[in-house]
CSV table of C-alpha atoms and ligand atoms in Angstrom, one decimal:
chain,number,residue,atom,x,y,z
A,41,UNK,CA,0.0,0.0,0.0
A,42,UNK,CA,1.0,3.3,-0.8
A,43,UNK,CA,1.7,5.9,2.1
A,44,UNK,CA,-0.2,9.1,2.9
A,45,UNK,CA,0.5,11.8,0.5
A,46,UNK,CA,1.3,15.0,2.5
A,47,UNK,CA,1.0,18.5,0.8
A,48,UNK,CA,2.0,20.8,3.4
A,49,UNK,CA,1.8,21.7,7.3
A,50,UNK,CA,-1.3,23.3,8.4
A,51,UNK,CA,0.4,26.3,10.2
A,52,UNK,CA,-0.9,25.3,13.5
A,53,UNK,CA,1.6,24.6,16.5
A,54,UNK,CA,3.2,20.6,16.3
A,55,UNK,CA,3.4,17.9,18.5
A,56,UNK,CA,4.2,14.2,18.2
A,57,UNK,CA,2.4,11.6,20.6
A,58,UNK,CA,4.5,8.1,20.9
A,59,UNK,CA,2.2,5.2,21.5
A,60,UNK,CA,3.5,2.7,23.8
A,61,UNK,CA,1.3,-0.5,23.3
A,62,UNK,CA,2.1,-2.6,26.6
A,63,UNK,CA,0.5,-3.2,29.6
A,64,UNK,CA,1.6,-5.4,32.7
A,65,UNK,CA,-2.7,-6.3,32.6
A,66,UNK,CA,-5.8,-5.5,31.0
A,67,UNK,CA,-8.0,-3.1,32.7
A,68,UNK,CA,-11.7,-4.6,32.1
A,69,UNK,CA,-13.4,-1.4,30.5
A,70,UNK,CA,-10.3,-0.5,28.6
A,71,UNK,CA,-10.2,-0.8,24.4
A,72,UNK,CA,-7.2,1.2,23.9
A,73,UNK,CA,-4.5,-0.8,21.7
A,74,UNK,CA,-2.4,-2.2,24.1
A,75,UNK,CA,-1.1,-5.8,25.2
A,76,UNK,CA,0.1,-7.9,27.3
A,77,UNK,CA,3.4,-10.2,27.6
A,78,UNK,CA,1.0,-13.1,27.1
A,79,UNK,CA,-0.6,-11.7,24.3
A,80,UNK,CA,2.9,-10.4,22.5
A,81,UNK,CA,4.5,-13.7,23.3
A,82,UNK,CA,7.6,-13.5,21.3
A,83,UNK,CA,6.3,-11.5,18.2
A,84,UNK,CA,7.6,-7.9,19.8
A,85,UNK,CA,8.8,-6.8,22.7
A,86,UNK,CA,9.7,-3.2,24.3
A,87,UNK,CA,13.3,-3.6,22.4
A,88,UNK,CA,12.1,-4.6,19.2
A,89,UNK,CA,9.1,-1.7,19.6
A,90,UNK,CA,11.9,0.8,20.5
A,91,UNK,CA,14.0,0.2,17.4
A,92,UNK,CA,10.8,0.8,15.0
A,93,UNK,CA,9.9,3.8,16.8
A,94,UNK,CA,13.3,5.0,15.7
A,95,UNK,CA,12.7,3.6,12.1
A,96,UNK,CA,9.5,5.4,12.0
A,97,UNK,CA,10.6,8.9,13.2
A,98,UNK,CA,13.3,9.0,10.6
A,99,UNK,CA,11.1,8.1,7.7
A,100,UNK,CA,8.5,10.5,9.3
A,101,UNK,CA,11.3,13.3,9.4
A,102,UNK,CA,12.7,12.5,5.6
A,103,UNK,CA,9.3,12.6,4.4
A,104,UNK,CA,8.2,16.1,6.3
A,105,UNK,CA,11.7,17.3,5.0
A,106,UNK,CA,10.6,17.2,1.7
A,107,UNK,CA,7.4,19.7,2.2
A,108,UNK,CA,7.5,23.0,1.3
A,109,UNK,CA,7.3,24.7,4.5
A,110,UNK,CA,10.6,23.7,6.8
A,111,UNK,CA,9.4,21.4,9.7
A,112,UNK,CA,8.3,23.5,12.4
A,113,UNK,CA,10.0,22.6,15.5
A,114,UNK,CA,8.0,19.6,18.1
A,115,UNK,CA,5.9,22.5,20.5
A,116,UNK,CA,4.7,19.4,22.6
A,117,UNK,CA,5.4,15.6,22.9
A,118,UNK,CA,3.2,13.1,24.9
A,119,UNK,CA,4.2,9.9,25.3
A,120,UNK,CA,0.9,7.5,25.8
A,121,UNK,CA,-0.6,4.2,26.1
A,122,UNK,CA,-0.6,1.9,27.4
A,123,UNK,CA,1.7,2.3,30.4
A,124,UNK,CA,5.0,4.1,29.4
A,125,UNK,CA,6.0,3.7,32.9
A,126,UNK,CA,6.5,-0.3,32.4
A,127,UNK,CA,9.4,1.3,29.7
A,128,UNK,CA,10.9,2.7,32.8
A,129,UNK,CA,13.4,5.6,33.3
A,130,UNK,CA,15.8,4.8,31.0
A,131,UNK,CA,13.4,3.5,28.5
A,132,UNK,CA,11.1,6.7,28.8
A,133,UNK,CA,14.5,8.5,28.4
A,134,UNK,CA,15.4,6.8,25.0
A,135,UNK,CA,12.4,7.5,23.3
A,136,UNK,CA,12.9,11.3,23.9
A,137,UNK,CA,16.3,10.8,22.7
A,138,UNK,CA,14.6,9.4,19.4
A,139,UNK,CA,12.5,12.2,18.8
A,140,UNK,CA,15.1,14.9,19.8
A,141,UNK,CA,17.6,12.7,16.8
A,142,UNK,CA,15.1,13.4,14.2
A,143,UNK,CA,13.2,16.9,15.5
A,144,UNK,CA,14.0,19.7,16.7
A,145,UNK,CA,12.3,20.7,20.5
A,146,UNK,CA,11.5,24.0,21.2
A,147,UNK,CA,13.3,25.2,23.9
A,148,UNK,CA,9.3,25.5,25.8
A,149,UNK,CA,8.3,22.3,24.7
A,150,UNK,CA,6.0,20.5,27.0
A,151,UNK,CA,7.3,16.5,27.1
A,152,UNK,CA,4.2,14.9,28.9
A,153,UNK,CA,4.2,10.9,29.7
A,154,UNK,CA,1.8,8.8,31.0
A,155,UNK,CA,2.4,6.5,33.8
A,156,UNK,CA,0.8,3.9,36.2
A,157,UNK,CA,1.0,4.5,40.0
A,158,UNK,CA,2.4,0.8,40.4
A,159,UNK,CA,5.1,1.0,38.2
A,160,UNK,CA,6.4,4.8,39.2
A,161,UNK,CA,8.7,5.4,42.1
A,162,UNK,CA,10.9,8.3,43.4
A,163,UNK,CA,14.2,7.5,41.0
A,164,UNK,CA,11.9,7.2,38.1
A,165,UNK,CA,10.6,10.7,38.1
A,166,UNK,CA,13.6,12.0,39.0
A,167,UNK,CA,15.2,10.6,35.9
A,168,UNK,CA,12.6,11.1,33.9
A,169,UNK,CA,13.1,14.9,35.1
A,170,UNK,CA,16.7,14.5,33.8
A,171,UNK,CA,16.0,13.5,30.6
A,172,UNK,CA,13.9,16.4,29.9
A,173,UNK,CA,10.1,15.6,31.0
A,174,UNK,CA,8.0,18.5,32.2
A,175,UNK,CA,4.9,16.6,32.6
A,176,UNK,CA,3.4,13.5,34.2
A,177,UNK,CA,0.0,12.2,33.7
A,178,UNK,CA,-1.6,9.5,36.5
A,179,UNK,CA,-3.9,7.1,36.1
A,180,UNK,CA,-5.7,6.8,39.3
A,181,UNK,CA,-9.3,6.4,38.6
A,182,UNK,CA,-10.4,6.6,42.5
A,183,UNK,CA,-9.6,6.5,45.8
A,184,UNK,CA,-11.7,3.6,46.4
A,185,UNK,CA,-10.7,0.0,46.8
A,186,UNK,CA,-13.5,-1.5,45.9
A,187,UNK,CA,-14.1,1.1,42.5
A,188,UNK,CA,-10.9,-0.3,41.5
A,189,UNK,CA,-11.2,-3.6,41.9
A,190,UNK,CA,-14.8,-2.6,39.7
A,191,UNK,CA,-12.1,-1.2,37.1
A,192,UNK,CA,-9.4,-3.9,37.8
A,193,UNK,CA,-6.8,-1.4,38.6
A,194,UNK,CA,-4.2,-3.4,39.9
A,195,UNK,CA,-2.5,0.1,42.5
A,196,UNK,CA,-3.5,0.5,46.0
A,197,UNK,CA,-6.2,3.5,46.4
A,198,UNK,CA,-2.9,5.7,48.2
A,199,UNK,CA,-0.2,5.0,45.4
A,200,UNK,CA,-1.6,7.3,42.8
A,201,UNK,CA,-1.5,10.5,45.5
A,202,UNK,CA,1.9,9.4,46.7
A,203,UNK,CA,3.3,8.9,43.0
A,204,UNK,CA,2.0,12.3,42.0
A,205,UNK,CA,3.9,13.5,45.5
A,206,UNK,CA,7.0,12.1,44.3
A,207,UNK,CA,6.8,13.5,40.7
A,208,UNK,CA,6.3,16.9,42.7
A,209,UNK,CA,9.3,16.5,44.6
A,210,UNK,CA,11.2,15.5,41.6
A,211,UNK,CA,10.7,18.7,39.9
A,212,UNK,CA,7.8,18.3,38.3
A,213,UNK,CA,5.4,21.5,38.2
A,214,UNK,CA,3.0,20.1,36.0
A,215,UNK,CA,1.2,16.9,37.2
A,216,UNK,CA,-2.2,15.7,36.3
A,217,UNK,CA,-4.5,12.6,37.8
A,218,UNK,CA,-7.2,10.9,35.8
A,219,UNK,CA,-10.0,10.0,37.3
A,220,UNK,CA,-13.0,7.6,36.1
A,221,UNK,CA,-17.0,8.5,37.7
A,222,UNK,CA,-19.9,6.8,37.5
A,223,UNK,CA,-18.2,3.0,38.1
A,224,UNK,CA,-21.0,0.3,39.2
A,225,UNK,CA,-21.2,0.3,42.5
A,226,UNK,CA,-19.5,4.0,42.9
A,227,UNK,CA,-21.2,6.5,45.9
A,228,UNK,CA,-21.1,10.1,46.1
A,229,UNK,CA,-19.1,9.4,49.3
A,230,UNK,CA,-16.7,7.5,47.0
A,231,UNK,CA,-15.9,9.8,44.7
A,232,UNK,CA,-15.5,12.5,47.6
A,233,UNK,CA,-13.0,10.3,48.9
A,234,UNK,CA,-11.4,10.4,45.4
A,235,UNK,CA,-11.4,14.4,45.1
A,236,UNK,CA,-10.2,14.8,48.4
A,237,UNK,CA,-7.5,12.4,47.6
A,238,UNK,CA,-7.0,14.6,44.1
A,239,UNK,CA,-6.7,17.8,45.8
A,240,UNK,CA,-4.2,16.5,48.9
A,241,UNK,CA,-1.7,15.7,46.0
A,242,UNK,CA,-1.8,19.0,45.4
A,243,UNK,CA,-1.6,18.5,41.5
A,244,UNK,CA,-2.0,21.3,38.8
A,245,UNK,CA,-4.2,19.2,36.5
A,246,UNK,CA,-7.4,16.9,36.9
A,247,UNK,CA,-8.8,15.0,33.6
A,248,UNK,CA,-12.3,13.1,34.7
A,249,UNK,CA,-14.0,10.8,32.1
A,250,UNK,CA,-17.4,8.9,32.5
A,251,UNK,CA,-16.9,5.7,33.1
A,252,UNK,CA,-17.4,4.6,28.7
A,253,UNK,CA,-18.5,0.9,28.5
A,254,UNK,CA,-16.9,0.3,25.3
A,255,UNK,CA,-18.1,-2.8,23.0
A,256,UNK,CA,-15.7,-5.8,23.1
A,257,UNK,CA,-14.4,-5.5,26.5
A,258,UNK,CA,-14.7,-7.6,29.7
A,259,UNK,CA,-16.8,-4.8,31.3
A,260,UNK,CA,-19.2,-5.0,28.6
A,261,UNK,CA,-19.7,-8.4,28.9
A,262,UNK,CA,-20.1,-8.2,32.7
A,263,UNK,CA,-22.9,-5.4,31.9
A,264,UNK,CA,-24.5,-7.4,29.6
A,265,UNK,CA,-24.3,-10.6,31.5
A,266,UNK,CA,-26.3,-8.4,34.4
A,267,UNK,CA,-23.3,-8.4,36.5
A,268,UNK,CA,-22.8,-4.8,36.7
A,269,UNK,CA,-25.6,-2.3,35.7
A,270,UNK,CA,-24.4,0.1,33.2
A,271,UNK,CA,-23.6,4.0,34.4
A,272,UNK,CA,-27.1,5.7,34.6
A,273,UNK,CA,-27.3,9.3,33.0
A,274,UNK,CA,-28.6,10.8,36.0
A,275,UNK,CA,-25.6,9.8,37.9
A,276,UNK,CA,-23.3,10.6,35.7
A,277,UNK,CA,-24.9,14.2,35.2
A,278,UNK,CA,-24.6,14.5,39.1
A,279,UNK,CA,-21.3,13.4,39.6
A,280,UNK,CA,-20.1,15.7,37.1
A,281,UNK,CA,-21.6,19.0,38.8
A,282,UNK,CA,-19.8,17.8,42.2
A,283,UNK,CA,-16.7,16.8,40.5
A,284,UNK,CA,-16.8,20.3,38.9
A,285,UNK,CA,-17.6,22.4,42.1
A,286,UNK,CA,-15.3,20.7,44.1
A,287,UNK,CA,-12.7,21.2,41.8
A,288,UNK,CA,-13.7,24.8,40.9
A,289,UNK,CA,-13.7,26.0,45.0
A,290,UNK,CA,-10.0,24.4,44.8
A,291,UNK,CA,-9.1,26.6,42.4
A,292,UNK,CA,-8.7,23.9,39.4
A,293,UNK,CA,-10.8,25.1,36.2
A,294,UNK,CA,-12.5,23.8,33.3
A,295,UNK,CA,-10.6,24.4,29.7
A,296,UNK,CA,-12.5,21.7,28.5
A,297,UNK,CA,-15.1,20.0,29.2
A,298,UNK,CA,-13.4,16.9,30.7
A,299,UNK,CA,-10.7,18.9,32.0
A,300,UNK,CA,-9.3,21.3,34.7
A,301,UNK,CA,-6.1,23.1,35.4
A,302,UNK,CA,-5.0,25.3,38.1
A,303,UNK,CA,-3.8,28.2,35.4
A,304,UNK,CA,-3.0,28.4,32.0
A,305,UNK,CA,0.2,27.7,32.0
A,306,UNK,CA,-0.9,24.5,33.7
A,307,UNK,CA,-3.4,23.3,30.3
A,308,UNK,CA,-2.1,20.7,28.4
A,309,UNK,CA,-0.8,22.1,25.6
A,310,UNK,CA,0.0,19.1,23.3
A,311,UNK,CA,-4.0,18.3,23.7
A,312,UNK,CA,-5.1,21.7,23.0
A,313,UNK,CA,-3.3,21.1,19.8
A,314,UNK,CA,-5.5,18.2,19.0
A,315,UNK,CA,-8.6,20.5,20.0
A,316,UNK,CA,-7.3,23.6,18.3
A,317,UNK,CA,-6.6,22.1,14.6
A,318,UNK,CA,-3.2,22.0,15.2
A,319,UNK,CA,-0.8,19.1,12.9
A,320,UNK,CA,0.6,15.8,14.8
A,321,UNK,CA,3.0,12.9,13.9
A,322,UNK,CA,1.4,10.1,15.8
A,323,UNK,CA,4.3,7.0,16.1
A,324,UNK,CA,4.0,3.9,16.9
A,325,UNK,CA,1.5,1.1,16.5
A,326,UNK,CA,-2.2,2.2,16.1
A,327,UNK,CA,-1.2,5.9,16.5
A,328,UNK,CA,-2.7,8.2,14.6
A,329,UNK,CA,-1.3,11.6,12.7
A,330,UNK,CA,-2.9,14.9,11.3
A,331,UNK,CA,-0.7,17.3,9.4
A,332,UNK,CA,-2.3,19.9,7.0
A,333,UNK,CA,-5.9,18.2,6.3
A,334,UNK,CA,-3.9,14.5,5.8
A,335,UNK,CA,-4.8,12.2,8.4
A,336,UNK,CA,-3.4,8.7,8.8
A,337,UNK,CA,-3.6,5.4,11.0
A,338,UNK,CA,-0.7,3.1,12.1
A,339,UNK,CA,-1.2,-0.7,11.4
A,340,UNK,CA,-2.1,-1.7,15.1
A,341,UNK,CA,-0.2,-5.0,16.2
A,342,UNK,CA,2.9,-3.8,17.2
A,343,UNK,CA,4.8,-7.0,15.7
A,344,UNK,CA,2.7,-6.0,12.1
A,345,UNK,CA,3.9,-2.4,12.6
A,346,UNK,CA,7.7,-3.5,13.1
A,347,UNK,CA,7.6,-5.3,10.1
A,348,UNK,CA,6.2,-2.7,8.3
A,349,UNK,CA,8.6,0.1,9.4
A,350,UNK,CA,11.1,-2.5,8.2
A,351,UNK,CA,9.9,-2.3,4.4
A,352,UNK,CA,10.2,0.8,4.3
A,353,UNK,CA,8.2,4.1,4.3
A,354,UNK,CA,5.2,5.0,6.8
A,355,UNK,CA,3.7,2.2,8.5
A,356,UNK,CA,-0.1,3.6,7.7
A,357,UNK,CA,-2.9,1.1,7.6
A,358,UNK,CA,-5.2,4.1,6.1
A,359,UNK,CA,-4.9,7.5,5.4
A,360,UNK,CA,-7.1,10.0,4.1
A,361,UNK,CA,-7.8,13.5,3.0
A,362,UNK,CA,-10.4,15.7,5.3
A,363,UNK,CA,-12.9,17.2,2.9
A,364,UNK,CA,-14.2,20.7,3.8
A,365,UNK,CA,-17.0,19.0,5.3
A,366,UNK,CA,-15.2,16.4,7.1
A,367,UNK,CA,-12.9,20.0,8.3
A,368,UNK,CA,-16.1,21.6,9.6
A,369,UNK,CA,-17.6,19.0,11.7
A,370,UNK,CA,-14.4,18.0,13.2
A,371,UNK,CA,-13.7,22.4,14.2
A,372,UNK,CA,-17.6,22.2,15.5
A,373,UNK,CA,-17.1,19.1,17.8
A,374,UNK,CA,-13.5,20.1,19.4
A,375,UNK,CA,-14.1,23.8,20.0
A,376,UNK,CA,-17.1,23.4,21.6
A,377,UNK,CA,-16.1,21.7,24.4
A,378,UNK,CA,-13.5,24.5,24.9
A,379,UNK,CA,-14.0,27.3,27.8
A,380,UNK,CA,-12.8,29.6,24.7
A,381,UNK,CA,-15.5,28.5,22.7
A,382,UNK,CA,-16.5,28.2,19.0
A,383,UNK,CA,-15.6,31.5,17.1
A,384,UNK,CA,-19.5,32.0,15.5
A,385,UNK,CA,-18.0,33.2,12.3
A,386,UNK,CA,-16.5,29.3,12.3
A,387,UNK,CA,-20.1,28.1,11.7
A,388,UNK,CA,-22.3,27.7,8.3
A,389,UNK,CA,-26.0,29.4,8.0
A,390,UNK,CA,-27.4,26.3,9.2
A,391,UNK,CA,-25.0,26.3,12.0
A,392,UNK,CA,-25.5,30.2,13.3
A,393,UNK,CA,-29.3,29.3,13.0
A,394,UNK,CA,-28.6,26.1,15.5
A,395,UNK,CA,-26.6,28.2,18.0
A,396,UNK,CA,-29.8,30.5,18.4
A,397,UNK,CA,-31.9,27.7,19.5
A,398,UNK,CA,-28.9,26.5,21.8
A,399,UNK,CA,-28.4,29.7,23.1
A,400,UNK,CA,-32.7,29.8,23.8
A,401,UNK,CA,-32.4,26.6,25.3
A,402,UNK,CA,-29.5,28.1,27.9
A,403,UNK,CA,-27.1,25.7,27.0
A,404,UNK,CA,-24.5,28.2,25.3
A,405,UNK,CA,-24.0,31.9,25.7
A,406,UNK,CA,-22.6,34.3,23.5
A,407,UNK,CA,-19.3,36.0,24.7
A,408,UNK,CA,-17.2,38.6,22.2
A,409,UNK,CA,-18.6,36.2,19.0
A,410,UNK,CA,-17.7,32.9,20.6
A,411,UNK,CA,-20.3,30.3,21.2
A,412,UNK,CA,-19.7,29.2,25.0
A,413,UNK,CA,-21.1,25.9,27.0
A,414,UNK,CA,-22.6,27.0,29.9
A,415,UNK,CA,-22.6,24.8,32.9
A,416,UNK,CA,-25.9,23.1,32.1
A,417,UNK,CA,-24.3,22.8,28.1
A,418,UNK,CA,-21.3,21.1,29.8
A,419,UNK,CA,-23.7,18.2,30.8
A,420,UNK,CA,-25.2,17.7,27.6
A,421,UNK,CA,-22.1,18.7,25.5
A,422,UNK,CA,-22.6,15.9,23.0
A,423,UNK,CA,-25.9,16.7,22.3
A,424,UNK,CA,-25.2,20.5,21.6
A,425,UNK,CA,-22.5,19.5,18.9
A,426,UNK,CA,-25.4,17.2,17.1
A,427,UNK,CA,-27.8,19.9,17.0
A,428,UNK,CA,-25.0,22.4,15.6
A,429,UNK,CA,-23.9,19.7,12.9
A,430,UNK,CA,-27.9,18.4,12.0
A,431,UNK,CA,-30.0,21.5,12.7
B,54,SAM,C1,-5.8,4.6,28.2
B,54,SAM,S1,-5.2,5.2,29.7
B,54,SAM,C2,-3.5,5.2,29.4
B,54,SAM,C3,-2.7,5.5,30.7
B,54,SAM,C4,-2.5,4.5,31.7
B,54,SAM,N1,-2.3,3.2,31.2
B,54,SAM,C5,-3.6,4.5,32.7
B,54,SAM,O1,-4.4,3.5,32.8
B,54,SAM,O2,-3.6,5.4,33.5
B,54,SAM,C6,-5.7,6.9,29.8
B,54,SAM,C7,-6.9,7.2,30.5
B,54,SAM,O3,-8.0,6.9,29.7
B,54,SAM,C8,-9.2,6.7,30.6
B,54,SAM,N2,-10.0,5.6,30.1
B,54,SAM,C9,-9.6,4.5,29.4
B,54,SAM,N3,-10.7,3.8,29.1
B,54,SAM,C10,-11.8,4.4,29.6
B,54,SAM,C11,-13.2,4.1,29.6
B,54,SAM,N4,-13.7,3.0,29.0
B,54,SAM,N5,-14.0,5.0,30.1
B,54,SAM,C12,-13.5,6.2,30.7
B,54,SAM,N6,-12.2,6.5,30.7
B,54,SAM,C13,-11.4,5.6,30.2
B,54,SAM,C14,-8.6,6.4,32.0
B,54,SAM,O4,-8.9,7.5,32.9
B,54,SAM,C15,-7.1,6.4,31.8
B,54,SAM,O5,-6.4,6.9,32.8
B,55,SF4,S1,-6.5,1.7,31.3
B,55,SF4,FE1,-4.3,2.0,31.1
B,55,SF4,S2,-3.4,0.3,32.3
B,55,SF4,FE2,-5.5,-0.3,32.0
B,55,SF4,S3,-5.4,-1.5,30.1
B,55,SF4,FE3,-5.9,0.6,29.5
B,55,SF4,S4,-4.0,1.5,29.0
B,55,SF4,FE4,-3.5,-0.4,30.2
């Protein structure tokens, strides 16, 4: 298969996420592409992922170097997963080294990675640090035992505050914890316990999803077996408004919809630049990339991918070209969730027309041209974006 044809870069600041695809177990609600040792058996390993990560950079590099416009330098890099911590320090500190041999950092630019409270401890933040992070992202879900075990989260309720403590004390300014509401079986009380726990750690950053039961994983059979009732609306809706008062009288607030930081400076940057329009090498297996309208798709398993990256070229299992439709729902859905908004002048007839009847209904306002969710708009975010799309 031929690879994505690339025309030019948008304009809009750059970042490159790394996807690490390994995990020490799989979490029951989680479909991210990721695997076990059991699953990889001997068909890839973090060595043999490593060396096509450096493969892929440099084709990715040779190829951008042949655009018109000079390769901007990497604004932001966030290295995901999966659980980069299992790469450890010196792992974690090799893949920057990968980018930084085929890109040029800007002397700002934000270096996020993702970690699991069970494989983090004081010497890996503080080499982490060394190598040139600024940025560490926890996944710690909840403070409550038995809301993990829900989630199969294999850390103690305490080791995501204490690891975000230590990444403090390493250096790091800028640390965020994720947390998952609305579990089966979750109380207020519980997730209470969780903020409380969030806001002792004293971190600048808070990202809190629904709890998404997504088709094909364990969770989803358990729900359908009648195990576990699914999250109810309601709930969610309520949980929400607590999780966002809480957070809001600490100080900590909403940029988007899902997330809250303590100032600006404390925003991720690298996912504003996914919100924002902004271009994106993704690299490694599954990951995907947006630069200038072209988006593309790695092949997924990571021994596939390796082999791939060995022929030669970008290991793309699909790429396409946005049309200027395709462009327009994608800047509708992304602002919107935004505290900044949706500029109104972004929006078609139709469009201006739907923000009317949103704005009648009191679920946007209208501040200096933007179109901005208000509080009840935040709860039913999703549904605004249809009605702007398919007035
Ligand atoms: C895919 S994980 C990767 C980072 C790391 N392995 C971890 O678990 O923290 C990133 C975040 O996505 C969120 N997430 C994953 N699957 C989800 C789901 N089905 N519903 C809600 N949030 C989910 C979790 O909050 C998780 O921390
Ligand atoms: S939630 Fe994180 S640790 Fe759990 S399976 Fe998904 S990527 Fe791995």
């Amino acid at each position: 298969m031929s690879g994505p044809v690339l025309s030019d870069f948008g304009g809009g600041p750059f970042g490159i996420y790394v996807h690490v695809p390994f995990c020490a177990t799989r979490c029951g609600y989680c479909d991210f592409n990721t695997y076990t040792a059991g699953e990889l058996g001997t068909s890839a390993s973090p060595q043999s992922w490593l060396d096509a990560l450096r493969g892929e950079l440099a084709t990715a590099a040779a190829q951008f170097a042949e655009l018109p416009t000079a390769t901007p330098e990497v604004a932001t890099i966030f290295v995901g997963g999966g659980t980069p911590s299992l790469l450890g320090g010196a792992g974690l500190s090799s893949v920057l080294d990968a980018v930084r041999a085929n890109f040029t950092l800007a002397a700002t630019a934000e270096v996020t990675t993702e970690s699991n409270p069970e494989s983090t401890s004081p010497e890996f933040f503080e080499r982490l640090r060394a190598a040139g992070f600024t940025r560490i992202s926890l996944g710690m879900q909840s403070a409550a035992a038995h809301v993990l075990k829900v989630l199969d989260r294999t850390h103690t309720p305490g080791r995501a505050v204490a690891a975000a403590k230590e990444a403090r004390a390493a250096g790091f300014d800028h640390v965020n914890l994720d947390l998952i509401y609305g579990t089966p079986g979750e109380r207020d009380s519980d997730l209470d316990a969780s903020l409380d726990a969030v806001l002792e750690a004293g971190v600048d950053h808070v990202s809190a999803y629904s709890l998404i039961v997504e088709d094909g994983t364990a969770l989803a059979r358990r729900v359908r077996r009648g195990e576990l009732p699914a999250p109810d609306d309601d709930v969610l809706a309520a949980r929400y408004e607590r999780i966002d008062a809480r957070l809001a009288a600490a100080g900590l607030t909403w940029y988007e919809v899902s997330n809250w930081a303590a100032s600006e400076a404390a925003a991720c940057r690298h996912n504003l630049g996914y919100w924002d329009g902004g271009d994106w090498l993704g690299a490694g297996p599954g990951a995907h990339s947006h630069v200038g309208g072209v988006r593309w798709w790695n092949i997924k398993h990571p021994a596939r991918y390796a082999d791939r990256v060995t022929v030669g070229g970008l290991p793309a299992a699909g790429w396409e070209t946005l049309t200027a439709d395709e462009r327009y729902t994608e800047r509708v859905m992304l602002a919107v969730r935004l505290r900044t908004g949706l500029p109104v002048e972004d929006l078609d007839p139709e469009g201006l027309a739907a923000a009317e009847r949103v704005i009648a209904d009191g679920l946007a306002t209208r501040v200096a041209d933007r179109l901005i969710l208000t509080d009840r708009g935040r709860l039913l975010a999703d549904g605004v974006v249809r009605q702007l799309l398919v007035p």
